[in-house]
mmCIF file of C-alpha atoms in Angstrom:
data_model
loop_
_atom_site.group_PDB
_atom_site.id
_atom_site.type_symbol
_atom_site.label_atom_id
_atom_site.label_comp_id
_atom_site.label_asym_id
_atom_site.label_seq_id
_atom_site.Cartn_x
_atom_site.Cartn_y
_atom_site.Cartn_z
ATOM 1 C CA MET A 139 46.818 86.237 34.455
ATOM 2 C CA MET A 140 47.903 89.799 35.249
ATOM 3 C CA THR A 141 46.182 91.391 38.203
ATOM 4 C CA PRO A 142 45.831 94.326 37.816
ATOM 5 C CA PRO A 143 46.205 94.907 34.058
ATOM 6 C CA MET A 144 49.685 96.158 33.338
ATOM 7 C CA GLN A 145 49.342 97.680 29.889
ATOM 8 C CA PRO A 146 49.232 101.411 30.478
ATOM 9 C CA ALA A 147 50.106 104.112 27.977
ATOM 10 C CA LEU A 148 53.196 105.893 29.323
ATOM 11 C CA ALA A 149 55.201 108.716 27.773
ATOM 12 C CA ASP A 150 57.999 111.170 28.325
ATOM 13 C CA GLU A 151 59.705 113.551 25.898
ATOM 14 C CA ARG A 152 61.644 110.685 24.285
ATOM 15 C CA VAL A 153 59.427 107.585 24.164
ATOM 16 C CA LEU A 154 55.800 106.467 24.119
ATOM 17 C CA LEU A 155 54.985 103.057 25.564
ATOM 18 C CA ARG A 156 51.578 101.691 24.657
ATOM 19 C CA PRO A 157 49.865 98.302 24.855
ATOM 20 C CA MET A 158 51.058 95.783 22.284
ATOM 21 C CA ALA A 159 48.441 94.696 19.761
ATOM 22 C CA ALA A 160 48.327 91.926 17.164
ATOM 23 C CA ASP A 161 48.776 94.460 14.347
ATOM 24 C CA ASP A 162 52.186 95.488 15.782
ATOM 25 C CA TRP A 163 53.724 92.302 14.358
ATOM 26 C CA ASP A 164 55.227 93.811 11.176
ATOM 27 C CA ALA A 165 56.801 96.819 12.886
ATOM 28 C CA LEU A 166 58.174 94.809 15.819
ATOM 29 C CA TYR A 167 59.541 92.025 13.661
ATOM 30 C CA ALA A 168 61.224 94.615 11.416
ATOM 31 C CA VAL A 169 63.179 95.701 14.515
ATOM 32 C CA ALA A 170 63.679 92.223 16.014
ATOM 33 C CA SER A 171 64.876 90.601 12.764
ATOM 34 C CA ASP A 172 68.345 92.148 13.260
ATOM 35 C CA PRO A 173 70.542 89.244 14.491
ATOM 36 C CA LEU A 174 72.945 91.669 16.178
ATOM 37 C CA ILE A 175 70.260 92.708 18.678
ATOM 38 C CA TRP A 176 70.258 89.158 20.017
ATOM 39 C CA ALA A 177 73.965 88.313 19.643
ATOM 40 C CA LEU A 178 74.764 88.437 23.390
ATOM 41 C CA HIS A 179 71.292 87.434 24.509
ATOM 42 C CA PRO A 180 70.567 83.883 25.746
ATOM 43 C CA ALA A 181 67.774 83.708 23.122
ATOM 44 C CA HIS A 182 70.313 84.440 20.379
ATOM 45 C CA ASP A 183 67.976 83.011 17.723
ATOM 46 C CA ARG A 184 65.071 85.339 18.494
ATOM 47 C CA TRP A 185 65.710 87.211 15.237
ATOM 48 C CA LYS A 186 64.334 84.201 13.342
ATOM 49 C CA GLU A 187 60.670 84.603 12.368
ATOM 50 C CA PRO A 188 59.267 81.453 14.039
ATOM 51 C CA VAL A 189 61.157 82.132 17.273
ATOM 52 C CA PHE A 190 60.110 85.775 17.363
ATOM 53 C CA ARG A 191 56.530 84.764 16.513
ATOM 54 C CA THR A 192 56.419 82.697 19.735
ATOM 55 C CA TYR A 193 57.931 85.592 21.732
ATOM 56 C CA PHE A 194 55.404 88.011 20.210
ATOM 57 C CA GLU A 195 52.416 85.739 20.915
ATOM 58 C CA GLN A 196 53.575 85.220 24.494
ATOM 59 C CA GLY A 197 53.813 88.994 24.849
ATOM 60 C CA LEU A 198 50.245 89.426 23.644
ATOM 61 C CA ALA A 199 49.031 86.706 26.008
ATOM 62 C CA SER A 200 50.882 88.235 28.979
ATOM 63 C CA ASN A 201 48.596 91.282 29.162
ATOM 64 C CA GLY A 202 51.721 93.204 30.076
ATOM 65 C CA ALA A 203 53.545 93.829 26.776
ATOM 66 C CA LEU A 204 54.225 97.370 25.631
ATOM 67 C CA VAL A 205 55.437 98.714 22.292
ATOM 68 C CA ALA A 206 58.104 101.433 22.403
ATOM 69 C CA ILE A 207 57.744 104.299 19.940
ATOM 70 C CA ASP A 208 60.263 107.080 19.278
ATOM 71 C CA ARG A 209 58.178 110.214 19.860
ATOM 72 C CA SER A 210 60.294 112.313 17.478
ATOM 73 C CA THR A 211 59.719 109.990 14.492
ATOM 74 C CA GLY A 212 56.629 107.965 15.410
ATOM 75 C CA ARG A 213 58.639 104.819 14.591
ATOM 76 C CA VAL A 214 58.387 101.566 16.576
ATOM 77 C CA ILE A 215 61.787 101.007 18.202
ATOM 78 C CA GLY A 216 61.177 97.962 20.396
ATOM 79 C CA SER A 217 59.192 96.472 23.221
ATOM 80 C CA SER A 218 59.167 95.664 26.933
ATOM 81 C CA ARG A 219 56.752 93.990 29.303
ATOM 82 C CA TYR A 220 55.470 93.538 32.813
ATOM 83 C CA ASP A 221 55.071 89.981 34.103
ATOM 84 C CA ILE A 222 54.252 88.324 37.429
ATOM 85 C CA ARG A 223 54.978 84.646 36.683
ATOM 86 C CA VAL A 224 58.219 84.492 38.702
ATOM 87 C CA ALA A 225 57.584 87.473 40.966
ATOM 88 C CA LEU A 226 56.967 87.113 44.684
ATOM 89 C CA PRO A 227 54.003 88.852 46.352
ATOM 90 C CA GLY A 228 54.435 92.631 46.103
ATOM 91 C CA GLU A 229 56.730 92.302 43.069
ATOM 92 C CA VAL A 230 56.436 92.675 39.320
ATOM 93 C CA GLU A 231 58.957 91.664 36.692
ATOM 94 C CA ILE A 232 59.988 94.237 34.115
ATOM 95 C CA GLY A 233 61.816 92.842 31.150
ATOM 96 C CA TRP A 234 61.678 91.050 27.841
ATOM 97 C CA THR A 235 63.022 94.352 26.494
ATOM 98 C CA PHE A 236 64.647 94.887 23.127
ATOM 99 C CA LEU A 237 65.515 98.033 21.203
ATOM 100 C CA VAL A 238 66.603 98.793 17.663
ATOM 101 C CA ARG A 239 70.407 99.233 17.662
ATOM 102 C CA SER A 240 70.196 102.909 16.663
ATOM 103 C CA HIS A 241 68.647 103.512 20.113
ATOM 104 C CA TRP A 242 71.222 101.613 22.161
ATOM 105 C CA GLY A 243 73.443 103.462 24.576
ATOM 106 C CA GLY A 244 71.347 104.059 27.649
ATOM 107 C CA ALA A 245 69.061 107.061 27.206
ATOM 108 C CA TRP A 246 66.225 105.155 25.550
ATOM 109 C CA ASN A 247 66.384 102.180 27.891
ATOM 110 C CA ALA A 248 66.550 104.556 30.856
ATOM 111 C CA SER A 249 63.431 106.399 29.649
ATOM 112 C CA MET A 250 61.528 103.157 29.145
ATOM 113 C CA LYS A 251 62.543 101.743 32.526
ATOM 114 C CA ARG A 252 61.842 105.043 34.355
ATOM 115 C CA LEU A 253 58.318 105.155 32.941
ATOM 116 C CA MET A 254 57.679 101.492 33.683
ATOM 117 C CA LEU A 255 59.091 101.726 37.214
ATOM 118 C CA GLU A 256 57.074 104.863 38.018
ATOM 119 C CA HIS A 257 53.914 103.037 36.972
ATOM 120 C CA ALA A 258 54.877 99.771 38.703
ATOM 121 C CA PHE A 259 55.474 101.551 42.012
ATOM 122 C CA THR A 260 51.895 102.803 42.083
ATOM 123 C CA ILE A 261 50.925 99.134 42.604
ATOM 124 C CA PHE A 262 53.990 97.099 43.632
ATOM 125 C CA ASP A 263 56.800 97.548 46.177
ATOM 126 C CA THR A 264 59.580 95.948 44.129
ATOM 127 C CA ALA A 265 60.431 95.469 40.463
ATOM 128 C CA ILE A 266 62.596 92.503 39.483
ATOM 129 C CA PHE A 267 64.575 91.968 36.308
ATOM 130 C CA LEU A 268 65.695 88.532 35.045
ATOM 131 C CA VAL A 269 68.952 88.741 33.122
ATOM 132 C CA GLY A 270 70.915 85.938 31.508
ATOM 133 C CA GLU A 271 74.009 85.249 33.609
ATOM 134 C CA THR A 272 76.309 85.770 30.626
ATOM 135 C CA ASN A 273 74.392 88.697 29.097
ATOM 136 C CA LEU A 274 76.936 91.340 30.057
ATOM 137 C CA ARG A 275 75.251 94.101 28.038
ATOM 138 C CA SER A 276 71.991 93.698 29.959
ATOM 139 C CA ARG A 277 73.762 93.272 33.283
ATOM 140 C CA ARG A 278 75.632 96.555 32.761
ATOM 141 C CA ALA A 279 72.364 98.222 31.751
ATOM 142 C CA MET A 280 70.763 97.011 34.995
ATOM 143 C CA GLU A 281 73.596 98.457 37.058
ATOM 144 C CA LYS A 282 73.316 101.792 35.201
ATOM 145 C CA ILE A 283 69.652 102.120 36.162
ATOM 146 C CA GLY A 284 70.203 101.173 39.803
ATOM 147 C CA GLY A 285 69.415 97.464 39.781
ATOM 148 C CA ARG A 286 70.701 95.553 42.811
ATOM 149 C CA LEU A 287 71.853 91.989 42.169
ATOM 150 C CA THR A 288 70.000 89.566 44.445
ATOM 151 C CA ASP A 289 70.917 86.002 45.394
ATOM 152 C CA ARG A 290 67.877 84.672 43.504
ATOM 153 C CA ARG A 291 68.351 82.647 40.321
ATOM 154 C CA GLN A 292 66.051 81.236 37.644
ATOM 155 C CA SER A 293 66.635 78.863 34.757
ATOM 156 C CA TRP A 294 64.845 79.160 31.405
ATOM 157 C CA ASP A 295 65.009 77.281 28.120
ATOM 158 C CA MET A 296 66.606 79.761 25.734
ATOM 159 C CA ALA A 297 67.392 78.706 22.189
ATOM 160 C CA GLY A 298 67.016 75.063 23.250
ATOM 161 C CA VAL A 299 69.454 75.281 26.179
ATOM 162 C CA GLN A 300 68.715 75.639 29.905
ATOM 163 C CA THR A 301 70.149 79.058 30.694
ATOM 164 C CA GLY A 302 70.780 80.505 34.132
ATOM 165 C CA HIS A 303 69.411 83.944 34.911
ATOM 166 C CA VAL A 304 70.284 86.271 37.747
ATOM 167 C CA ILE A 305 67.639 88.501 39.307
ATOM 168 C CA TYR A 306 68.143 92.201 39.923
ATOM 169 C CA ALA A 307 65.719 94.210 42.051
ATOM 170 C CA ILE A 308 64.750 97.848 42.469
ATOM 171 C CA THR A 309 62.506 98.764 45.385
ATOM 172 C CA ARG A 310 60.275 101.812 45.505
ATOM 173 C CA ASP A 311 62.774 103.448 47.927
ATOM 174 C CA ASP A 312 65.798 102.481 45.805
ATOM 175 C CA PHE A 313 64.105 104.055 42.807
ATOM 176 C CA ALA A 314 63.346 107.304 44.655
ATOM 177 C CA ARG A 315 67.069 107.661 45.507
ATOM 178 C CA GLY A 316 68.516 106.077 42.378
ATOM 179 C CA PRO A 317 69.783 107.187 38.991
ATOM 180 C CA LEU A 318 66.344 107.140 37.340
ATOM 181 C CA ALA A 319 64.612 109.356 39.940
ATOM 182 C CA ARG A 320 63.264 112.595 38.541
ATOM 183 C CA SER A 321 64.653 115.650 40.292
ATOM 184 C CA GLY A 322 62.383 118.368 41.620
#
């Protein structure tokens, strides 16, 4: 159970993040059904309908899932979520993020993470990010937004295989001095 609720509506000039709802299924699955989105991800089969259905239902149950919408088109482009299941006191996990390939390349992910971190740091001291050990795309993305690799590890069943995850962290102070901080 999320305490406090972590499904705010957040927006900047690029993206709107809003709480995920059951009727977002069609739009989110239309994005997630692209196998190339998941090619380097430990859950490489998440593009399959039954696998994504489980992911989607877990997102709804988390009370922390957000839908990402391109503000210029109004189109759903992906999702992310807050979670506290593996977080220590004073922490929140940000993750479970995916984006349509046309929005890869950093700017969209950076906008989403900036908005989510700004909100998280009104409540928590640290945000953590679980990343598959071999997911080099996500690991590079974490480094680009100022994530610091910790010595913590977690193992999850991904696509039927126990998969090691590394944990990155961004503290409130790191964020204020990091690449996602707003100037002025």
